[in-house]
Amino acid sequence: MCRFVAYLGQPVTLARVVSEPEHSLIVQSYQPAEMTSGTVNVDGFGVGWYNRAIDPTPGVYTNICPIWSDRNLPGLSKHVASDCIFANVRSATPGQGVDQSNCQPFAYRQVLFMHNGYIENFRATLMRPIRDALRDEYYTTIIGSTDSEHIFALFLNNLHGKAVSLDTISGAMVETIQQLSVWAAERAIRIALNMAITDGACIVASRFANAGSAPSLYYAQALSFFPHGTVVASERLFDDPRWMIVEENTIIALTNQGDVGRKQITEGKNR
Amino acid sequence: MCRFVAYLGQPVTLARVVSEPEHSLIVQSYQPAEMTSGTVNVDGFGVGWYNRAIDPTPGVYTNICPIWSDRNLPGLSKHVASDCIFANVRSATPGQGVDQSNCQPFAYRQVLFMHNGYIENFRATLMRPIRDALRDEYYTTIIGSTDSEHIFALFLNNLHGKAVSLDTISGAMVETIQQLSVWAAERAIRIALNMAITDGACIVASRFANAGSAPSLYYAQALSFFPHGTVVASERLFDDPRWMIVEENTIIALTNQGDVGRKQITEGKNR
Amino acid sequence: MCRFVAYLGQPVTLARVVSEPEHSLIVQSYQPAEMTSGTVNVDGFGVGWYNRAIDPTPGVYTNICPIWSDRNLPGLSKHVASDCIFANVRSATPGQGVDQSNCQPFAYRQVLFMHNGYIENFRATLMRPIRDALRDEYYTTIIGSTDSEHIFALFLNNLHGKAVSLDTISGAMVETIQQLSVWAAERAIRIALNMAITDGACIVASRFANAGSAPSLYYAQALSFFPHGTVVASERLFDDPRWMIVEENTIIALTNQGDVGRKQITEGKNR
Amino acid sequence: MCRFVAYLGQPVTLARVVSEPEHSLIVQSYQPAEMTSGTVNVDGFGVGWYNRAIDPTPGVYTNICPIWSDRNLPGLSKHVASDCIFANVRSATPGQGVDQSNCQPFAYRQVLFMHNGYIENFRATLMRPIRDALRDEYYTTIIGSTDSEHIFALFLNNLHGKAVSLDTISGAMVETIQQLSVWAAERAIRIALNMAITDGACIVASRFANAGSAPSLYYAQALSFFPHGTVVASERLFDDPRWMIVEENTIIALTNQGDVGRKQITEGKNR
């Protein structure tokens, strides 16, 4: 399990998203409030952001240490501002080692990706089926050992050949969830797929589990802390009645104009 | 604050001390039970041990990551056995960075040292007085930024010129506590000095605070888990009625014959 | 490219093999003498050793820093002795990141493996064919991104179901080289496969390239520096006329009785 | 010894300074051309920069790995631009460990500092005299073990109470060199003090040794690679006739208007 936050709106510093909220990712790393498995999130972290005036691809900063002990982050997050920010703290599943290659968010061209959840017994169950389904160009992007990175590769495979937009991201995300649901059903394993994906202009996020409760997911707009943006987060970053829960088995789609769309996920059918 | 364990007796593997007990340092790193400040101990760790047949100085292994995510430790701790083992998990005090130089235990010639506690506002209060009191040969050994390493240097300064033995270690430890108590009283600051020191043949440990409760400290002998040795630990490693609490403001002195001595610490007088 | 050393014989400390020779791996890391590509070997290192009285599997210590700046190695290598020692310094191929998962030697049960060489453009050429050839149990062991780890998995796949011995290791090693040669020929790519494999009782090493010169490889016995053992090394560890070059396209097989066998590698035929 | 580069002028990306020149710091880390001691610079690195529209203090990014294997730097250096950039690759002096605390540049409020050189046998010679000369507020800033960080603290001590400007930086730098020269003469030790200091608006750099040749130092203006700025560097970043050598025992002072002043350093007299 991990905890993540995504921001889209008027530019704010990385610090505003990562460390300044009362129940920030810093706090969630050592004292998360709504984890369904694991106790702390100290096996690395990552931050991604866009400066599309300079470059369409995101900057990404990751490290394998606990987020609070990283010495570069305070300066970096005070000096960098962006209109689209992803941040993540990691709790490594046993067997998915603490390598920098395993720290999220993952980037591919202009796309950033984070996953909070799991594929049950991943290496013995869906690692190989996922890889076997991939085109070479996505197969070869995988350098770490996490289920998350493999899920991202499968998403990219589903996005293949389409122009990147809110619609194509949403479509490929749903397709990815449906595929994985089918494969999981065939093997009678549990999966949880809270994801966030962005191209710098829109964010699509999912809350999904094929059994039991999905990990928590919230979003909010027009917060006094973030007056001109939308935030999506695993846990509420502070008390505020404007936080809304994302329903289970749902994706939400945010534009940088402040629009929010919702869509029920129809689970893949086991043919 | 940190958590530590020390073992003296018939040789056991490092794993026996570090990872196999039910409430081992691994567990204490993410779920400590008796911490008086801080919540987790994931800012590095260290293990020291002796193989005096080969060399009188200890081997030391430290790393800045959480103890559970270190990949060398499982193999190492299964392959190395010793009759005297020190192990420590660290919770860094803010301002005392996560550098390997700051990971305990610290070694100097044949002596190993661990400290669990604090000097209040260390860098602004006692850092300079401690350093100023040191002979050059101990002054120059300090390479990190922790209060713990400075306390060790002061201990070595007090041990200077004496043959290392249970008596001289006990004497220098008490002298160190008294000095620091005087300096702390002059500045009205709090100090907590749970220490463990060994030369590979004996262990001396202290439980001390100049105000409020000292951090917890226990010891036990003839445990079924460690039938032929003595264990000193910040927290009990498993349920067993044989664990005895070390009284506050006390040092205990253990020999490798199984003897246990106790001594009340008379606080230094503020002259 | 990397540099490696393997030792089999009367027990010596790790230091004797790793750091004490005049042209040790420490020196070869910043000043190698016979590298055919790359300039330094500072992208991590590893040491493996056996203590078969305690456990049939090897202990392994790896780190991603340059070998000379590791702080645990000096103490560890002075305190641990063994009759079978593998050591390696790494020069990462671009794209095969500096993760601890990528540091050699690799271990699987009682087997240790090191590789010095390359598969040309690995991720785009043989990564997928190698993986596709693997049984699930070896497929799932791969956690890093190096050609070396994949070659080891293919070797294990070829060893599958056979009792581990000098003969079965030699056979599986030759089979692995032949397979890779065929696949390389089909794609017109270059491969270099200097490998060393041990079970703690014997060592089998190869010197092989399918085009141009293979990386250097030497061995020696009855050296005054290692009077009771055999050493295999990428570069000679000091001047001594007893060093013998391993011929290209050859494997050598060493027993802990001091026997040395040689065998020409017949390249796999491209069917 | 280390290698450094400083830039002042129209904003450029960090990549322009750090990695894009033909003989960049990346190359100088594994293949330096003018080192007078050591062979490689792979014991960590650092980059500092200003974005004074947001904050008067610099951002700093350091890591203990070789500069070429850092995974965050490529993205970061492509996404961050600045009008004042400092960068450094480190070759650790034995005994001055590879901790992040020891990576340059060092920052204090709005000042950035880098040092390339050495104090002979530092820990046994000038460490204590330097510390003893410091006001508490600079004494307590030292968290690592390098001569460089101590020299920076001494500089800050000399700057104490003065408004930061080109003149006060120059004055405090010369005073620091003179003090250290006197103390070095008293102990008959060698020192080399190539330094670069900035407040984001001006850069002052020194080339100085009290015996033998000082480490190399160059500067250039109106380069086609950096048309609107001034560069100071340990080694020329590419072939160009505009590179000028900084004379030994000289400081140069650069403004962001392109002015360059020079001043001979009069060595401190040993009273």
JSON list of C-alpha atoms in Angstrom, two decimals, chain B residues 52-170:
[
{"chain": "B", "resi": 52, "resn": "ARG", "atom": "CA", "xyz": [38.04, -12.22, 19.35]},
{"chain": "B", "resi": 53, "resn": "ALA", "atom": "CA", "xyz": [39.76, -15.37, 18.13]},
{"chain": "B", "resi": 54, "resn": "ILE", "atom": "CA", "xyz": [40.59, -13.42, 14.96]},
{"chain": "B", "resi": 55, "resn": "ASP", "atom": "CA", "xyz": [40.74, -9.83, 16.14]},
{"chain": "B", "resi": 56, "resn": "PRO", "atom": "CA", "xyz": [40.13, -7.90, 19.38]},
{"chain": "B", "resi": 57, "resn": "THR", "atom": "CA", "xyz": [38.19, -5.13, 17.61]},
{"chain": "B", "resi": 58, "resn": "PRO", "atom": "CA", "xyz": [34.53, -5.53, 16.71]},
{"chain": "B", "resi": 59, "resn": "GLY", "atom": "CA", "xyz": [32.99, -5.87, 13.27]},
{"chain": "B", "resi": 60, "resn": "VAL", "atom": "CA", "xyz": [30.35, -3.20, 12.67]},
{"chain": "B", "resi": 61, "resn": "TYR", "atom": "CA", "xyz": [27.61, -3.10, 10.05]},
{"chain": "B", "resi": 62, "resn": "THR", "atom": "CA", "xyz": [25.47, 0.02, 9.67]},
{"chain": "B", "resi": 63, "resn": "ASN", "atom": "CA", "xyz": [23.08, 1.39, 7.09]},
{"chain": "B", "resi": 64, "resn": "ILE", "atom": "CA", "xyz": [20.87, 4.47, 6.82]},
{"chain": "B", "resi": 65, "resn": "CYS", "atom": "CA", "xyz": [17.76, 2.63, 5.64]},
{"chain": "B", "resi": 66, "resn": "PRO", "atom": "CA", "xyz": [15.03, 1.05, 7.78]},
{"chain": "B", "resi": 67, "resn": "ILE", "atom": "CA", "xyz": [16.38, -2.19, 9.25]},
{"chain": "B", "resi": 68, "resn": "TRP", "atom": "CA", "xyz": [13.70, -4.29, 7.54]},
{"chain": "B", "resi": 69, "resn": "SER", "atom": "CA", "xyz": [14.56, -3.16, 4.04]},
{"chain": "B", "resi": 70, "resn": "ASP", "atom": "CA", "xyz": [18.30, -3.83, 4.26]},
{"chain": "B", "resi": 71, "resn": "ARG", "atom": "CA", "xyz": [19.12, -6.66, 1.88]},
{"chain": "B", "resi": 72, "resn": "ASN", "atom": "CA", "xyz": [22.47, -7.68, 3.29]},
{"chain": "B", "resi": 73, "resn": "LEU", "atom": "CA", "xyz": [21.34, -8.11, 6.86]},
{"chain": "B", "resi": 74, "resn": "PRO", "atom": "CA", "xyz": [19.32, -11.33, 6.47]},
{"chain": "B", "resi": 75, "resn": "GLY", "atom": "CA", "xyz": [22.25, -13.23, 4.94]},
{"chain": "B", "resi": 76, "resn": "LEU", "atom": "CA", "xyz": [24.84, -11.62, 7.14]},
{"chain": "B", "resi": 77, "resn": "SER", "atom": "CA", "xyz": [22.94, -12.21, 10.34]},
{"chain": "B", "resi": 78, "resn": "LYS", "atom": "CA", "xyz": [22.40, -15.85, 9.46]},
{"chain": "B", "resi": 79, "resn": "HIS", "atom": "CA", "xyz": [26.08, -16.43, 8.66]},
{"chain": "B", "resi": 80, "resn": "VAL", "atom": "CA", "xyz": [27.76, -14.62, 11.53]},
{"chain": "B", "resi": 81, "resn": "ALA", "atom": "CA", "xyz": [27.70, -15.88, 15.12]},
{"chain": "B", "resi": 82, "resn": "SER", "atom": "CA", "xyz": [29.27, -14.20, 18.13]},
{"chain": "B", "resi": 83, "resn": "ASP", "atom": "CA", "xyz": [29.42, -14.27, 21.91]},
{"chain": "B", "resi": 84, "resn": "CYS", "atom": "CA", "xyz": [28.94, -10.49, 22.17]},
{"chain": "B", "resi": 85, "resn": "ILE", "atom": "CA", "xyz": [26.46, -8.63, 19.98]},
{"chain": "B", "resi": 86, "resn": "PHE", "atom": "CA", "xyz": [25.17, -5.03, 19.98]},
{"chain": "B", "resi": 87, "resn": "ALA", "atom": "CA", "xyz": [22.28, -3.87, 17.79]},
{"chain": "B", "resi": 88, "resn": "ASN", "atom": "CA", "xyz": [20.46, -0.58, 17.41]},
{"chain": "B", "resi": 89, "resn": "VAL", "atom": "CA", "xyz": [17.64, 1.04, 15.44]},
{"chain": "B", "resi": 90, "resn": "ARG", "atom": "CA", "xyz": [17.64, 4.80, 15.13]},
{"chain": "B", "resi": 91, "resn": "SER", "atom": "CA", "xyz": [15.06, 7.55, 15.33]},
{"chain": "B", "resi": 92, "resn": "ALA", "atom": "CA", "xyz": [16.94, 10.66, 14.27]},
{"chain": "B", "resi": 93, "resn": "THR", "atom": "CA", "xyz": [16.50, 13.77, 16.36]},
{"chain": "B", "resi": 94, "resn": "PRO", "atom": "CA", "xyz": [15.65, 16.67, 14.00]},
{"chain": "B", "resi": 95, "resn": "GLY", "atom": "CA", "xyz": [18.90, 18.34, 12.97]},
{"chain": "B", "resi": 96, "resn": "GLN", "atom": "CA", "xyz": [20.98, 15.21, 13.45]},
{"chain": "B", "resi": 97, "resn": "GLY", "atom": "CA", "xyz": [20.85, 14.06, 9.86]},
{"chain": "B", "resi": 98, "resn": "VAL", "atom": "CA", "xyz": [20.46, 10.60, 8.40]},
{"chain": "B", "resi": 99, "resn": "ASP", "atom": "CA", "xyz": [24.12, 10.00, 7.54]},
{"chain": "B", "resi": 100, "resn": "GLN", "atom": "CA", "xyz": [25.86, 6.68, 7.94]},
{"chain": "B", "resi": 101, "resn": "SER", "atom": "CA", "xyz": [28.30, 8.49, 10.25]},
{"chain": "B", "resi": 102, "resn": "ASN", "atom": "CA", "xyz": [25.39, 8.90, 12.64]},
{"chain": "B", "resi": 103, "resn": "CYS", "atom": "CA", "xyz": [24.43, 5.21, 12.83]},
{"chain": "B", "resi": 104, "resn": "GLN", "atom": "CA", "xyz": [25.22, 3.33, 16.01]},
{"chain": "B", "resi": 105, "resn": "PRO", "atom": "CA", "xyz": [26.92, 1.35, 17.47]},
{"chain": "B", "resi": 106, "resn": "PHE", "atom": "CA", "xyz": [30.09, 3.42, 17.43]},
{"chain": "B", "resi": 107, "resn": "ALA", "atom": "CA", "xyz": [33.45, 1.64, 17.74]},
{"chain": "B", "resi": 108, "resn": "TYR", "atom": "CA", "xyz": [36.84, 2.76, 18.99]},
{"chain": "B", "resi": 109, "resn": "ARG", "atom": "CA", "xyz": [39.56, 0.14, 19.14]},
{"chain": "B", "resi": 110, "resn": "GLN", "atom": "CA", "xyz": [38.05, -2.77, 21.10]},
{"chain": "B", "resi": 111, "resn": "VAL", "atom": "CA", "xyz": [35.14, -0.75, 22.53]},
{"chain": "B", "resi": 112, "resn": "LEU", "atom": "CA", "xyz": [31.56, -0.65, 21.21]},
{"chain": "B", "resi": 113, "resn": "PHE", "atom": "CA", "xyz": [29.04, 1.97, 22.33]},
{"chain": "B", "resi": 114, "resn": "MET", "atom": "CA", "xyz": [25.29, 2.62, 21.94]},
{"chain": "B", "resi": 115, "resn": "HIS", "atom": "CA", "xyz": [23.16, 5.42, 23.35]},
{"chain": "B", "resi": 116, "resn": "ASN", "atom": "CA", "xyz": [19.39, 5.68, 23.61]},
{"chain": "B", "resi": 117, "resn": "GLY", "atom": "CA", "xyz": [18.22, 9.05, 24.88]},
{"chain": "B", "resi": 118, "resn": "TYR", "atom": "CA", "xyz": [19.01, 12.68, 24.15]},
{"chain": "B", "resi": 119, "resn": "ILE", "atom": "CA", "xyz": [20.65, 15.89, 25.22]},
{"chain": "B", "resi": 120, "resn": "GLU", "atom": "CA", "xyz": [18.08, 18.65, 24.96]},
{"chain": "B", "resi": 121, "resn": "ASN", "atom": "CA", "xyz": [18.79, 21.05, 22.14]},
{"chain": "B", "resi": 122, "resn": "PHE", "atom": "CA", "xyz": [22.21, 19.44, 21.80]},
{"chain": "B", "resi": 123, "resn": "ARG", "atom": "CA", "xyz": [23.91, 21.53, 19.16]},
{"chain": "B", "resi": 124, "resn": "ALA", "atom": "CA", "xyz": [23.19, 24.78, 20.96]},
{"chain": "B", "resi": 125, "resn": "THR", "atom": "CA", "xyz": [23.83, 23.50, 24.48]},
{"chain": "B", "resi": 126, "resn": "LEU", "atom": "CA", "xyz": [26.43, 20.80, 25.17]},
{"chain": "B", "resi": 127, "resn": "MET", "atom": "CA", "xyz": [28.05, 20.16, 21.79]},
{"chain": "B", "resi": 128, "resn": "ARG", "atom": "CA", "xyz": [30.72, 22.75, 22.30]},
{"chain": "B", "resi": 129, "resn": "PRO", "atom": "CA", "xyz": [31.38, 22.13, 26.02]},
{"chain": "B", "resi": 130, "resn": "ILE", "atom": "CA", "xyz": [31.80, 18.41, 25.33]},
{"chain": "B", "resi": 131, "resn": "ARG", "atom": "CA", "xyz": [34.20, 19.00, 22.48]},
{"chain": "B", "resi": 132, "resn": "ASP", "atom": "CA", "xyz": [36.17, 21.54, 24.45]},
{"chain": "B", "resi": 133, "resn": "ALA", "atom": "CA", "xyz": [36.70, 18.97, 27.21]},
{"chain": "B", "resi": 134, "resn": "LEU", "atom": "CA", "xyz": [38.23, 16.38, 24.88]},
{"chain": "B", "resi": 135, "resn": "ARG", "atom": "CA", "xyz": [41.84, 15.47, 24.27]},
{"chain": "B", "resi": 136, "resn": "ASP", "atom": "CA", "xyz": [42.79, 15.84, 20.61]},
{"chain": "B", "resi": 137, "resn": "GLU", "atom": "CA", "xyz": [42.82, 12.09, 20.07]},
{"chain": "B", "resi": 138, "resn": "TYR", "atom": "CA", "xyz": [39.12, 11.81, 20.91]},
{"chain": "B", "resi": 139, "resn": "TYR", "atom": "CA", "xyz": [38.16, 15.19, 19.48]},
{"chain": "B", "resi": 140, "resn": "THR", "atom": "CA", "xyz": [39.36, 14.02, 16.08]},
{"chain": "B", "resi": 141, "resn": "THR", "atom": "CA", "xyz": [37.37, 10.77, 16.18]},
{"chain": "B", "resi": 142, "resn": "ILE", "atom": "CA", "xyz": [34.06, 12.61, 15.87]},
{"chain": "B", "resi": 143, "resn": "ILE", "atom": "CA", "xyz": [32.84, 12.53, 12.29]},
{"chain": "B", "resi": 144, "resn": "GLY", "atom": "CA", "xyz": [29.06, 12.81, 12.61]},
{"chain": "B", "resi": 145, "resn": "SER", "atom": "CA", "xyz": [26.63, 15.19, 14.23]},
{"chain": "B", "resi": 146, "resn": "THR", "atom": "CA", "xyz": [24.87, 13.22, 16.97]},
{"chain": "B", "resi": 147, "resn": "ASP", "atom": "CA", "xyz": [24.82, 13.80, 20.69]},
{"chain": "B", "resi": 148, "resn": "SER", "atom": "CA", "xyz": [25.47, 10.06, 20.99]},
{"chain": "B", "resi": 149, "resn": "GLU", "atom": "CA", "xyz": [28.84, 10.19, 19.25]},
{"chain": "B", "resi": 150, "resn": "HIS", "atom": "CA", "xyz": [29.90, 13.15, 21.39]},
{"chain": "B", "resi": 151, "resn": "ILE", "atom": "CA", "xyz": [28.89, 11.29, 24.57]},
{"chain": "B", "resi": 152, "resn": "PHE", "atom": "CA", "xyz": [31.01, 8.36, 23.42]},
{"chain": "B", "resi": 153, "resn": "ALA", "atom": "CA", "xyz": [33.99, 10.64, 22.86]},
{"chain": "B", "resi": 154, "resn": "LEU", "atom": "CA", "xyz": [33.56, 12.05, 26.36]},
{"chain": "B", "resi": 155, "resn": "PHE", "atom": "CA", "xyz": [33.43, 8.53, 27.74]},
{"chain": "B", "resi": 156, "resn": "LEU", "atom": "CA", "xyz": [36.65, 7.65, 25.91]},
{"chain": "B", "resi": 157, "resn": "ASN", "atom": "CA", "xyz": [38.23, 10.78, 27.30]},
{"chain": "B", "resi": 158, "resn": "ASN", "atom": "CA", "xyz": [37.33, 9.62, 30.79]},
{"chain": "B", "resi": 159, "resn": "LEU", "atom": "CA", "xyz": [38.65, 6.14, 30.09]},
{"chain": "B", "resi": 160, "resn": "HIS", "atom": "CA", "xyz": [41.93, 7.57, 28.80]},
{"chain": "B", "resi": 161, "resn": "GLY", "atom": "CA", "xyz": [45.07, 5.89, 30.07]},
{"chain": "B", "resi": 162, "resn": "LYS", "atom": "CA", "xyz": [43.27, 3.07, 31.87]},
{"chain": "B", "resi": 163, "resn": "ALA", "atom": "CA", "xyz": [43.31, -0.58, 30.85]},
{"chain": "B", "resi": 164, "resn": "VAL", "atom": "CA", "xyz": [39.88, -1.50, 29.52]},
{"chain": "B", "resi": 165, "resn": "SER", "atom": "CA", "xyz": [37.94, -3.65, 32.00]},
{"chain": "B", "resi": 166, "resn": "LEU", "atom": "CA", "xyz": [34.53, -3.90, 33.61]},
{"chain": "B", "resi": 167, "resn": "ASP", "atom": "CA", "xyz": [35.72, -1.64, 36.42]},
{"chain": "B", "resi": 168, "resn": "THR", "atom": "CA", "xyz": [37.26, 1.06, 34.24]},
{"chain": "B", "resi": 169, "resn": "ILE", "atom": "CA", "xyz": [34.31, 1.07, 31.86]},
{"chain": "B", "resi": 170, "resn": "SER", "atom": "CA", "xyz": [31.90, 1.39, 34.80]}
]
